[in-house]
Amino acid sequence: MTQAIQKTLRDSSAMRWTALLLLALAMFCSYIFMDILSPIKDLMLSERGWDSTAFGTMQGSEVFLNVFVFFLIFAGIILDKMGVRFTAVLSAVVMLVGAIVKWYAVSDSFAGSGLETWFTENLNYIPGFDELGVSPFYEGMPASAKFAACGFMIFGCGCEMAGITVSRGIVKWFKGREMALAMGSEMALARLGVATCMIFSPYFARLGGQVSVSRSVAFGVVLLCIALIMTIVYFFMDRKLDAQTGEAEEKDDPFRTKDLGQILTSSGFWLVALLCVLYYSAIFPFQKYAVNMLQCNLTLEKPAEGSFWAGQSVAIVQYIIMLVVAATAFASNFQKKNKQLKYGLLATSVVALVIYCYMGYMRQSAEAIFAVFPLLAVGITPRLGSYVDHKGKAATMLVLGSLLLIGCHLTFAFILPMFKGSAVGGIFIAYLTILVLGASFSLVPASLWPSVPKLVEPKIIGSAYALIFWIQNIGLWLFPLLIGKVLDATNPGVTDPTQYNYTAPLVMLAFLGVAALVLGLVLKVVDRKKGIGLELPNIKS
């Protein structure tokens, strides 16, 4: 019996991490598409006539169905009933369908079509939603933005379904093992999608010297086709694991609606869920505006025409260097026995990061500057996850993350504008703050997500993750919209997209960090009183 158990895929380190890699690559592709228009916000104004309100409304629409039609709750039920592999493939298909719709919405083929006329004349008033102030459309919203919002809603359903599926899949493959390390590693790799998006979305939009925003979206669509392939491969791996172990995904103990009561009556669950929504609302909506914020607060001069720094090839070279930074920093986490190799990898990563930052400065590119956002996180998230696995202190890490979050947004709001006019000083402050912000965000997957299995029974973990994602999605819908509205309200008459004052939106995001700090301190108290075990290691010695 023991020999049979040892031969399962789950007990093979190589197979466990291969399954994780497949899930991480799928999320990597989805993260790219999630922010595919963020680094070209200025082009959406010039090419499609989207102001900040239209841009923010479209960006917030990603999670509209998840929040107001409760799709995420249904996704959790589907996950609990149908299992990880079915839901993983379904989520990839849904993402791809939504992405294709969004691509068509911003393409030249949509402009002047009968569909554009229909969207111009309709969906200007949605009964019920307009009265509540939560409509995903508004009168005067560009037709392309409306239709893109429809596609983004569909994509968002698949993306958030994929998120809870990946979390559940990691629990399935890594429970009792290096689970926090696995979750941290998955998110670190997936977040490279942010950097990839920041570099290649503008690259494809301006490819060949002719601007086309639809090329950027098409790039994302191709990657989501790859994500679908990754989930299909995972499907067969997961099915083989169940055949080996004799497990049936939630068949013997099916989901029951009344089981949700166990989740909703847990104070620890609510604190973790609220912390999640505050963290993510201060980061993901910010990502959608970060490039434009840098364009407004930095003094950037275009490189001389014909120079290497003004060409297309520099983006590819810089991306290769970025991969070197990420790969060496990530690999250093797994060289505990070989100290010489570990520090050699770290040194290589640091040197490559300096080269990357220098190239971003020479390119005078806000997109390339913000692309460093996940790089420090890639190096430290697995390390933090391993620490939680072996030492604990998950709640303490959440408090630390809140403090860093507050400091970064206040730096963007008040210190960075002071360096406008100083090309070197401003970019240095921007790089440093972005790296720290990425590091603060890495504390979430390393400490928050692995805490959920300590709060609920295994059979309803999928539903617990779904509820957390649903609460999180409220913030992800609201704050892109709020940032856009606040920008337009505090910048009346501004038509140049590089001249906005971002102080008010950034202060608003800093207050989210303050609220997260308070909740983090409360969570530590609750954990100590109720013995939830959030400060305890995941791996029992």
Coordinates of C-alpha atoms in Angstrom, one line a residue:
M1 CA 0.0 0.0 0.0
T2 CA 2.8 2.4 1.0
Q3 CA 4.7 1.7 -2.3
A4 CA 1.5 2.4 -4.3
I5 CA 1.0 5.8 -2.6
Q6 CA 4.6 6.8 -3.2
K7 CA 4.2 6.2 -6.9
T8 CA 1.3 8.8 -7.3
L9 CA 2.0 12.0 -9.3
R10 CA 1.3 14.1 -6.2
D11 CA 4.2 12.4 -4.3
S12 CA 6.6 13.2 -7.1
S13 CA 8.1 16.6 -6.6
A14 CA 8.7 16.9 -10.4
M15 CA 5.1 16.2 -11.2
R16 CA 3.7 18.4 -8.5
W17 CA 5.7 21.4 -9.8
T18 CA 4.9 20.5 -13.4
A19 CA 1.2 20.8 -12.5
L20 CA 1.9 24.1 -10.8
L21 CA 3.8 25.3 -13.8
L22 CA 0.8 24.6 -16.2
L23 CA -1.6 26.5 -13.9
A24 CA 0.9 29.4 -13.5
L25 CA 1.4 29.7 -17.2
A26 CA -2.3 29.8 -17.8
M27 CA -2.6 32.6 -15.2
F28 CA 0.4 34.3 -16.7
C29 CA -1.5 34.6 -20.0
S30 CA -4.6 35.8 -18.3
Y31 CA -2.7 38.5 -16.4
I32 CA -1.3 39.8 -19.6
F33 CA -4.8 40.2 -21.1
M34 CA -6.2 41.7 -17.9
D35 CA -4.1 44.8 -18.3
I36 CA -3.6 44.7 -22.1
L37 CA -4.9 48.3 -22.6
S38 CA -3.4 49.8 -19.4
P39 CA -0.1 50.9 -20.9
I40 CA -1.8 52.4 -23.9
K41 CA -4.5 54.4 -22.1
D42 CA -3.2 57.5 -24.0
L43 CA -3.7 55.8 -27.3
M44 CA -7.3 54.8 -26.4
L45 CA -8.1 58.5 -26.1
S46 CA -6.4 59.5 -29.3
E47 CA -7.5 56.4 -31.4
R48 CA -10.9 55.6 -29.9
G49 CA -12.0 58.7 -28.1
W50 CA -12.1 57.1 -24.6
D51 CA -11.7 59.6 -21.8
S52 CA -10.8 58.5 -18.2
T53 CA -14.4 57.8 -17.3
A54 CA -14.9 55.6 -20.3
F55 CA -11.6 53.9 -19.7
G56 CA -12.3 53.3 -16.0
T57 CA -15.8 52.1 -16.7
M58 CA -14.6 49.6 -19.2
Q59 CA -11.8 48.4 -17.0
G60 CA -14.2 48.0 -14.0
S61 CA -16.6 46.0 -16.2
E62 CA -14.2 43.0 -16.0
V63 CA -15.8 41.9 -12.7
F64 CA -19.3 43.2 -13.2
L65 CA -21.0 39.9 -13.8
N66 CA -19.0 38.3 -11.0
V67 CA -20.3 40.9 -8.5
F68 CA -23.8 41.7 -9.6
V69 CA -24.9 38.5 -11.2
F70 CA -23.1 36.5 -8.5
F71 CA -21.2 34.5 -11.2
L72 CA -18.3 33.8 -8.9
I73 CA -20.6 32.1 -6.4
F74 CA -21.8 29.9 -9.1
A75 CA -18.2 29.3 -10.2
G76 CA -17.4 28.1 -6.7
I77 CA -20.3 25.7 -6.8
I78 CA -19.2 24.5 -10.2
L79 CA -15.7 24.0 -8.8
D80 CA -16.9 22.0 -5.8
K81 CA -19.3 19.9 -7.9
M82 CA -17.3 19.3 -11.1
G83 CA -13.7 19.5 -9.7
V84 CA -10.5 21.3 -10.6
R85 CA -9.8 20.0 -14.1
F86 CA -13.2 20.6 -15.6
T87 CA -13.4 24.1 -14.2
A88 CA -9.9 24.9 -15.3
V89 CA -10.6 24.1 -19.0
L90 CA -14.0 25.8 -18.8
S91 CA -12.5 29.0 -17.4
A92 CA -9.9 29.1 -20.2
V93 CA -12.6 28.8 -22.8
V94 CA -14.7 31.5 -21.3
M95 CA -11.6 33.8 -21.1
L96 CA -10.8 33.2 -24.8
V97 CA -14.4 34.0 -25.9
G98 CA -14.5 37.3 -24.0
A99 CA -11.0 38.2 -25.3
I100 CA -12.1 37.7 -28.9
V101 CA -15.2 40.0 -28.3
K102 CA -12.9 42.7 -26.8
W103 CA -10.5 42.4 -29.7
Y104 CA -13.3 43.0 -32.2
A105 CA -14.6 45.9 -30.2
V106 CA -11.3 47.9 -30.6
S107 CA -10.6 46.8 -34.1
D108 CA -11.0 48.9 -37.2
S109 CA -13.7 46.4 -38.5
F110 CA -16.0 47.5 -35.6
A111 CA -15.7 51.2 -36.4
G112 CA -18.5 52.2 -38.8
S113 CA -20.2 48.8 -38.6
G114 CA -23.9 48.3 -37.8
L115 CA -22.9 46.8 -34.5
E116 CA -21.2 50.1 -33.6
T117 CA -24.4 52.0 -34.5
W118 CA -26.5 49.6 -32.3
F119 CA -24.2 50.1 -29.3
T120 CA -24.2 53.9 -29.8
E121 CA -28.0 54.0 -29.7
N122 CA -28.6 51.4 -27.0
L123 CA -27.4 50.4 -23.5
N124 CA -27.5 54.1 -22.5
Y125 CA -29.9 53.3 -19.7
I126 CA -30.1 50.0 -17.7
P127 CA -33.2 49.8 -15.5
G128 CA -32.3 49.1 -11.9
F129 CA -28.6 49.3 -12.3
D130 CA -28.7 53.0 -13.3
E131 CA -30.9 53.8 -10.2
L132 CA -28.4 52.1 -8.0
G133 CA -25.5 53.8 -9.7
V134 CA -23.8 50.5 -10.7
S135 CA -24.5 50.4 -14.4
P136 CA -21.6 49.1 -16.6
F137 CA -22.5 51.6 -19.3
Y138 CA -23.6 55.3 -19.4
E139 CA -25.1 57.7 -21.9
G140 CA -22.4 59.0 -24.2
M141 CA -20.0 56.2 -23.5
P142 CA -18.2 55.3 -26.8
A143 CA -19.7 52.3 -28.6
S144 CA -16.3 50.6 -28.8
A145 CA -15.9 51.0 -25.0
K146 CA -19.4 49.5 -24.4
F147 CA -18.8 46.5 -26.6
A148 CA -15.3 46.0 -25.2
A149 CA -16.9 46.1 -21.7
C150 CA -19.2 43.3 -22.8
G151 CA -16.2 41.2 -23.8
F152 CA -14.3 42.1 -20.7
M153 CA -17.2 41.0 -18.6
I154 CA -17.1 37.6 -20.2
F155 CA -13.3 37.4 -19.8
G156 CA -13.6 38.4 -16.2
C157 CA -15.9 35.5 -15.5
G158 CA -13.4 33.1 -16.8
C159 CA -10.4 34.9 -15.2
E160 CA -11.9 34.9 -11.7
M161 CA -13.1 31.3 -12.1
A162 CA -9.5 30.4 -13.1
G163 CA -8.2 32.2 -10.0
I164 CA -10.3 30.1 -7.5
T165 CA -9.6 27.0 -9.6
V166 CA -5.8 27.5 -9.4
S167 CA -6.0 28.1 -5.7
R168 CA -8.0 24.9 -5.2
G169 CA -5.7 23.0 -7.5
I170 CA -2.7 24.0 -5.5
V171 CA -4.4 22.9 -2.3
K172 CA -5.2 19.5 -4.0
W173 CA -1.6 18.9 -5.1
F174 CA 0.3 20.5 -2.2
K175 CA -1.7 20.1 0.9
G176 CA 0.6 18.9 3.8
R177 CA 3.6 19.9 1.7
E178 CA 5.1 23.2 0.6
M179 CA 1.7 24.8 -0.1
A180 CA 2.6 28.4 0.7
L181 CA 5.7 28.1 -1.4
A182 CA 3.7 26.7 -4.2
M183 CA 1.1 29.5 -4.0
G184 CA 3.7 32.2 -3.8
S185 CA 5.6 30.7 -6.7
E186 CA 2.5 30.5 -8.9
M187 CA 1.6 34.1 -8.2
A188 CA 5.2 35.3 -8.7
L189 CA 5.3 33.6 -12.1
A190 CA 1.8 34.7 -13.1
R191 CA 2.6 38.3 -12.2
L192 CA 5.4 38.4 -14.8
G193 CA 2.4 38.8 -17.1
V194 CA 2.1 42.4 -15.8
A195 CA 5.7 43.1 -16.9
T196 CA 5.1 41.3 -20.2
C197 CA 2.0 43.4 -20.9
M198 CA 3.7 46.7 -20.1
I199 CA 6.5 46.0 -22.5
F200 CA 4.7 44.3 -25.4
S201 CA 1.3 46.0 -25.5
P202 CA 2.8 49.3 -26.6
Y203 CA 5.3 47.4 -28.8
F204 CA 2.5 45.8 -30.8
A205 CA 0.4 48.9 -30.8
R206 CA 3.1 50.9 -32.4
L207 CA 4.7 48.1 -34.5
G208 CA 6.0 49.3 -37.9
G209 CA 5.4 53.0 -37.0
Q210 CA 1.7 52.7 -37.5
V211 CA -0.6 52.8 -34.4
S212 CA -3.2 50.0 -34.0
V213 CA -4.6 49.3 -30.6
S214 CA -6.2 46.1 -31.8
R215 CA -2.8 44.5 -32.4
S216 CA -2.1 44.7 -28.7
V217 CA -5.4 43.0 -27.9
A218 CA -4.8 40.3 -30.6
F219 CA -1.5 39.5 -28.9
G220 CA -3.4 38.8 -25.7
V221 CA -5.9 36.6 -27.6
V222 CA -3.1 34.4 -29.0
L223 CA -1.7 34.0 -25.5
L224 CA -5.1 32.9 -24.2
C225 CA -5.2 30.2 -26.8
I226 CA -1.9 29.0 -25.3
A227 CA -3.5 29.2 -21.8
L228 CA -6.3 26.9 -23.0
I229 CA -3.7 24.4 -24.2
M230 CA -2.0 24.5 -20.8
T231 CA -5.3 23.8 -19.0
I232 CA -6.0 20.8 -21.3
V233 CA -2.6 19.3 -20.5
Y234 CA -3.3 19.9 -16.8
F235 CA -6.7 18.2 -17.3
F236 CA -5.0 14.9 -18.2
M237 CA -2.4 15.1 -15.4
D238 CA -5.1 15.7 -12.8
R239 CA -7.3 12.9 -14.2
K240 CA -4.3 10.5 -13.9
L241 CA -3.7 11.6 -10.3
D242 CA -7.3 10.7 -9.4
A243 CA -7.0 7.4 -11.1
Q244 CA -3.9 6.6 -9.0
T245 CA -5.4 7.7 -5.7
G246 CA -8.9 6.5 -6.2
E247 CA -10.2 10.0 -5.3
A248 CA -13.4 11.3 -6.9
E249 CA -13.7 15.1 -7.1
E250 CA -16.4 16.0 -4.6
K251 CA -18.6 13.1 -5.7
D252 CA -18.9 11.3 -2.4
D253 CA -19.6 14.5 -0.4
P254 CA -21.3 16.9 -2.7
F255 CA -21.6 20.7 -2.1
R256 CA -24.7 21.8 -0.2
T257 CA -25.9 25.4 0.0
K258 CA -26.2 25.2 3.8
D259 CA -22.5 24.6 4.0
L260 CA -22.0 28.3 3.2
G261 CA -23.2 29.1 6.7
Q262 CA -20.0 27.7 8.1
I263 CA -18.0 30.1 6.0
L264 CA -20.2 33.2 6.6
T265 CA -20.2 32.7 10.4
S266 CA -16.4 32.7 10.7
S267 CA -15.0 36.0 11.8
G268 CA -11.5 34.9 10.6
F269 CA -12.9 34.3 7.2
W270 CA -14.5 37.8 7.0
L271 CA -11.3 39.5 8.2
V272 CA -9.2 37.6 5.6
A273 CA -11.8 38.4 2.9
L274 CA -11.9 42.1 3.7
L275 CA -8.1 42.3 3.8
C276 CA -8.1 40.7 0.4
V277 CA -10.5 43.2 -1.1
L278 CA -8.5 46.2 0.4
Y279 CA -5.2 44.9 -0.8
Y280 CA -6.3 44.0 -4.3
S281 CA -8.3 47.2 -4.7
A282 CA -5.2 49.3 -3.9
I283 CA -3.1 47.4 -6.5
F284 CA -5.0 46.0 -9.5
P285 CA -7.0 49.2 -10.3
F286 CA -3.8 51.2 -9.8
Q287 CA -2.0 49.0 -12.4
K288 CA -4.6 50.1 -15.0
Y289 CA -3.6 53.7 -14.5
A290 CA 0.0 53.4 -13.4
V291 CA 1.6 54.0 -16.8
N292 CA -0.4 57.1 -17.3
M293 CA 0.4 58.3 -13.8
L294 CA 4.1 58.0 -14.5
Q295 CA 3.6 59.8 -17.8
C296 CA 2.0 62.7 -15.9
N297 CA 4.6 62.8 -13.1
L298 CA 7.9 62.2 -14.9
T299 CA 9.8 64.3 -17.3
L300 CA 10.2 62.0 -20.3
E301 CA 11.9 63.0 -23.5
K302 CA 11.6 60.8 -26.6
P303 CA 15.0 59.3 -27.7
A304 CA 16.4 60.6 -30.9
E305 CA 14.8 59.2 -34.1
G306 CA 16.9 56.4 -35.6
S307 CA 18.7 55.6 -32.4
F308 CA 18.8 52.1 -30.8
W309 CA 16.7 53.4 -27.9
A310 CA 13.9 54.7 -30.2
G311 CA 13.7 51.4 -32.2
Q312 CA 11.5 48.4 -31.9
S313 CA 14.2 45.9 -31.1
V314 CA 15.1 47.5 -27.8
A315 CA 11.8 46.3 -26.3
I316 CA 12.7 42.6 -27.1
V317 CA 16.2 43.0 -25.7
Q318 CA 14.9 44.6 -22.5
Y319 CA 12.3 41.8 -22.1
I320 CA 15.0 39.2 -22.4
I321 CA 17.0 40.9 -19.7
M322 CA 13.8 41.1 -17.6
L323 CA 13.5 37.3 -17.9
V324 CA 17.0 36.9 -16.7
V325 CA 16.2 39.0 -13.7
A326 CA 13.1 36.9 -12.9
A327 CA 14.6 33.5 -13.7
T328 CA 17.8 34.0 -11.6
A329 CA 15.9 35.6 -8.7
F330 CA 13.3 32.8 -8.7
A331 CA 15.8 30.0 -9.0
S332 CA 17.9 31.3 -6.1
N333 CA 15.0 30.3 -3.8
F334 CA 15.7 26.7 -4.5
Q335 CA 19.4 26.6 -3.9
K336 CA 19.5 26.2 -0.1
K337 CA 22.3 23.6 -0.1
N338 CA 24.5 25.3 -2.7
K339 CA 25.2 28.7 -1.2
Q340 CA 27.7 29.6 -3.9
L341 CA 25.2 29.0 -6.7
K342 CA 22.5 30.8 -4.7
Y343 CA 24.4 34.0 -4.2
G344 CA 25.7 33.8 -7.8
L345 CA 22.2 33.7 -9.0
L346 CA 21.2 36.6 -6.8
A347 CA 24.2 38.7 -8.0
T348 CA 23.3 38.0 -11.6
S349 CA 19.7 39.0 -10.9
V350 CA 20.8 42.3 -9.3
V351 CA 23.1 43.2 -12.2
A352 CA 20.5 42.3 -14.8
L353 CA 17.9 44.4 -12.9
V354 CA 20.3 47.4 -12.9
I355 CA 20.8 47.0 -16.7
Y356 CA 17.0 46.7 -17.2
C357 CA 16.4 49.9 -15.2
Y358 CA 19.1 51.7 -17.2
M359 CA 17.5 50.6 -20.4
G360 CA 14.1 51.9 -19.2
Y361 CA 15.7 55.2 -18.4
M362 CA 17.3 55.5 -21.8
R363 CA 14.1 54.6 -23.5
Q364 CA 12.3 57.2 -21.5
S365 CA 9.4 54.9 -21.4
A366 CA 6.8 54.9 -18.6
E367 CA 5.6 51.4 -19.7
A368 CA 9.1 50.0 -19.3
I369 CA 9.6 51.7 -16.0
F370 CA 6.4 50.3 -14.5
A371 CA 7.3 46.8 -15.9
V372 CA 9.7 46.4 -12.9
F373 CA 6.6 46.0 -10.7
P374 CA 6.6 42.2 -10.3
L375 CA 10.4 41.7 -10.5
L376 CA 11.3 42.0 -6.9
A377 CA 8.1 40.0 -6.0
V378 CA 9.3 37.1 -8.2
G379 CA 12.4 36.8 -6.1
I380 CA 10.9 37.2 -2.7
T381 CA 7.4 35.7 -3.0
P382 CA 8.6 32.0 -3.0
R383 CA 11.0 32.9 -0.1
L384 CA 8.1 34.4 1.9
G385 CA 5.9 31.4 1.1
S386 CA 8.6 29.1 2.3
Y387 CA 9.0 31.1 5.5
V388 CA 5.2 30.8 6.1
D389 CA 5.4 27.1 5.5
H390 CA 8.2 26.5 8.0
K391 CA 7.9 29.5 10.4
G392 CA 4.4 30.9 10.1
K393 CA 3.7 34.6 10.9
A394 CA 1.1 35.0 8.0
A395 CA -0.9 37.6 9.8
T396 CA 2.2 39.6 10.7
M397 CA 3.2 39.6 7.0
L398 CA -0.2 41.1 6.1
V399 CA 0.4 44.0 8.6
L400 CA 3.8 44.6 7.1
G401 CA 2.3 44.6 3.6
S402 CA -0.3 47.2 4.6
L403 CA 2.4 49.6 5.9
L404 CA 4.4 49.3 2.6
L405 CA 1.2 49.8 0.6
I406 CA 0.5 53.1 2.4
G407 CA 4.0 54.4 2.0
C408 CA 4.2 53.6 -1.7
H409 CA 0.9 55.3 -2.7
L410 CA 1.8 58.4 -0.6
T411 CA 5.2 58.5 -2.3
F412 CA 3.5 58.5 -5.7
A413 CA 1.0 61.2 -4.6
F414 CA 3.4 63.7 -2.9
I415 CA 7.1 62.9 -3.4
L416 CA 7.3 61.8 -7.0
P417 CA 5.7 65.1 -8.4
M418 CA 8.4 67.0 -6.5
F419 CA 11.0 65.5 -8.8
K420 CA 9.2 66.4 -12.0
G421 CA 11.8 68.2 -14.1
S422 CA 14.6 66.0 -12.7
A423 CA 14.9 63.2 -15.2
V424 CA 17.2 61.0 -13.1
G425 CA 15.7 61.7 -9.7
G426 CA 12.1 61.2 -10.8
I427 CA 12.8 57.9 -12.5
F428 CA 14.9 56.7 -9.6
I429 CA 12.1 57.4 -7.1
A430 CA 9.6 55.7 -9.5
Y431 CA 11.7 52.6 -9.8
L432 CA 12.3 52.2 -6.1
T433 CA 8.7 52.8 -5.2
I434 CA 7.3 50.4 -7.8
L435 CA 9.7 47.7 -6.7
V436 CA 8.7 48.1 -3.1
L437 CA 5.0 48.1 -4.1
G438 CA 5.4 44.9 -5.9
A439 CA 7.2 43.4 -2.9
S440 CA 4.3 44.5 -0.6
F441 CA 1.8 42.8 -2.9
S442 CA 3.9 39.6 -2.8
L443 CA 3.0 39.2 0.9
V444 CA -0.6 38.5 -0.1
P445 CA -0.3 35.2 -2.0
A446 CA 2.5 34.0 0.3
S447 CA 0.5 34.6 3.5
L448 CA -3.2 35.2 2.9
W449 CA -4.3 32.5 0.4
P450 CA -2.6 29.6 2.3
S451 CA -4.5 30.7 5.4
V452 CA -7.9 29.9 3.9
P453 CA -7.7 26.1 4.4
K454 CA -7.2 26.8 8.1
L455 CA -10.6 28.5 8.2
V456 CA -12.9 26.0 6.5
E457 CA -13.4 22.3 5.9
P458 CA -11.7 20.8 2.8
K459 CA -15.0 20.1 1.0
I460 CA -16.0 23.7 0.8
I461 CA -12.6 25.3 0.1
G462 CA -13.7 26.1 -3.5
S463 CA -16.7 27.9 -2.2
A464 CA -14.7 29.8 0.4
Y465 CA -12.2 31.0 -2.3
A466 CA -15.2 31.9 -4.5
L467 CA -16.7 34.1 -1.7
I468 CA -13.4 35.8 -1.1
F469 CA -13.0 36.4 -4.8
W470 CA -16.5 37.8 -5.0
I471 CA -15.9 40.2 -2.2
Q472 CA -12.6 41.2 -3.8
N473 CA -14.3 41.7 -7.1
I474 CA -16.5 44.4 -5.6
G475 CA -13.4 46.5 -5.1
L476 CA -12.0 45.6 -8.5
W477 CA -15.2 46.8 -10.1
L478 CA -15.6 50.0 -8.0
F479 CA -12.1 51.4 -7.9
P480 CA -11.1 51.6 -11.6
L481 CA -14.4 53.4 -12.1
L482 CA -13.8 55.7 -9.1
I483 CA -10.2 56.5 -10.2
G484 CA -11.5 57.5 -13.7
K485 CA -14.3 59.7 -12.3
V486 CA -12.0 61.3 -9.7
L487 CA -9.4 62.0 -12.4
D488 CA -12.0 63.7 -14.6
A489 CA -13.5 65.6 -11.7
T490 CA -10.2 66.9 -10.4
N491 CA -8.8 67.7 -13.8
P492 CA -11.5 69.8 -15.5
G493 CA -10.7 70.9 -19.0
V494 CA -7.5 68.7 -19.3
T495 CA -7.4 67.2 -22.8
D496 CA -3.7 66.1 -22.8
P497 CA -3.6 62.6 -21.2
T498 CA -0.1 63.3 -19.9
Q499 CA -1.1 66.3 -17.8
Y500 CA -3.5 64.8 -15.2
N501 CA -3.0 65.4 -11.5
Y502 CA -3.1 62.0 -9.8
T503 CA -2.9 63.2 -6.2
A504 CA -6.6 62.6 -5.3
P505 CA -6.8 59.0 -6.6
L506 CA -3.5 58.0 -5.0
V507 CA -4.6 59.4 -1.6
M508 CA -7.8 57.4 -2.0
L509 CA -5.7 54.2 -2.6
A510 CA -3.5 55.0 0.4
F511 CA -6.6 55.1 2.7
L512 CA -7.3 51.5 1.5
G513 CA -3.9 50.6 2.9
V514 CA -4.8 52.3 6.2
A515 CA -8.0 50.2 6.5
A516 CA -6.0 47.1 5.6
L517 CA -3.5 47.9 8.4
V518 CA -6.3 48.2 11.0
L519 CA -7.9 44.9 9.9
G520 CA -4.5 43.2 9.9
L521 CA -4.0 44.1 13.5
V522 CA -7.5 43.0 14.4
L523 CA -6.8 39.6 12.6
K524 CA -3.8 39.1 14.8
V525 CA -5.9 39.6 17.9
V526 CA -8.7 37.2 16.7
D527 CA -6.1 34.6 15.7
R528 CA -4.5 34.7 19.1
K529 CA -7.8 34.5 20.9
K530 CA -9.5 31.8 18.8
G531 CA -6.4 29.8 18.0
I532 CA -7.0 29.8 14.2
G533 CA -3.3 29.1 13.6
L534 CA -2.6 31.8 11.1
E535 CA 0.8 32.5 12.8
L536 CA 1.7 28.9 12.9
P537 CA 3.7 27.1 10.1
N538 CA 1.9 25.1 7.4
I539 CA 4.4 22.2 7.6
K540 CA 4.2 20.4 10.9
S541 CA 7.6 19.3 12.2

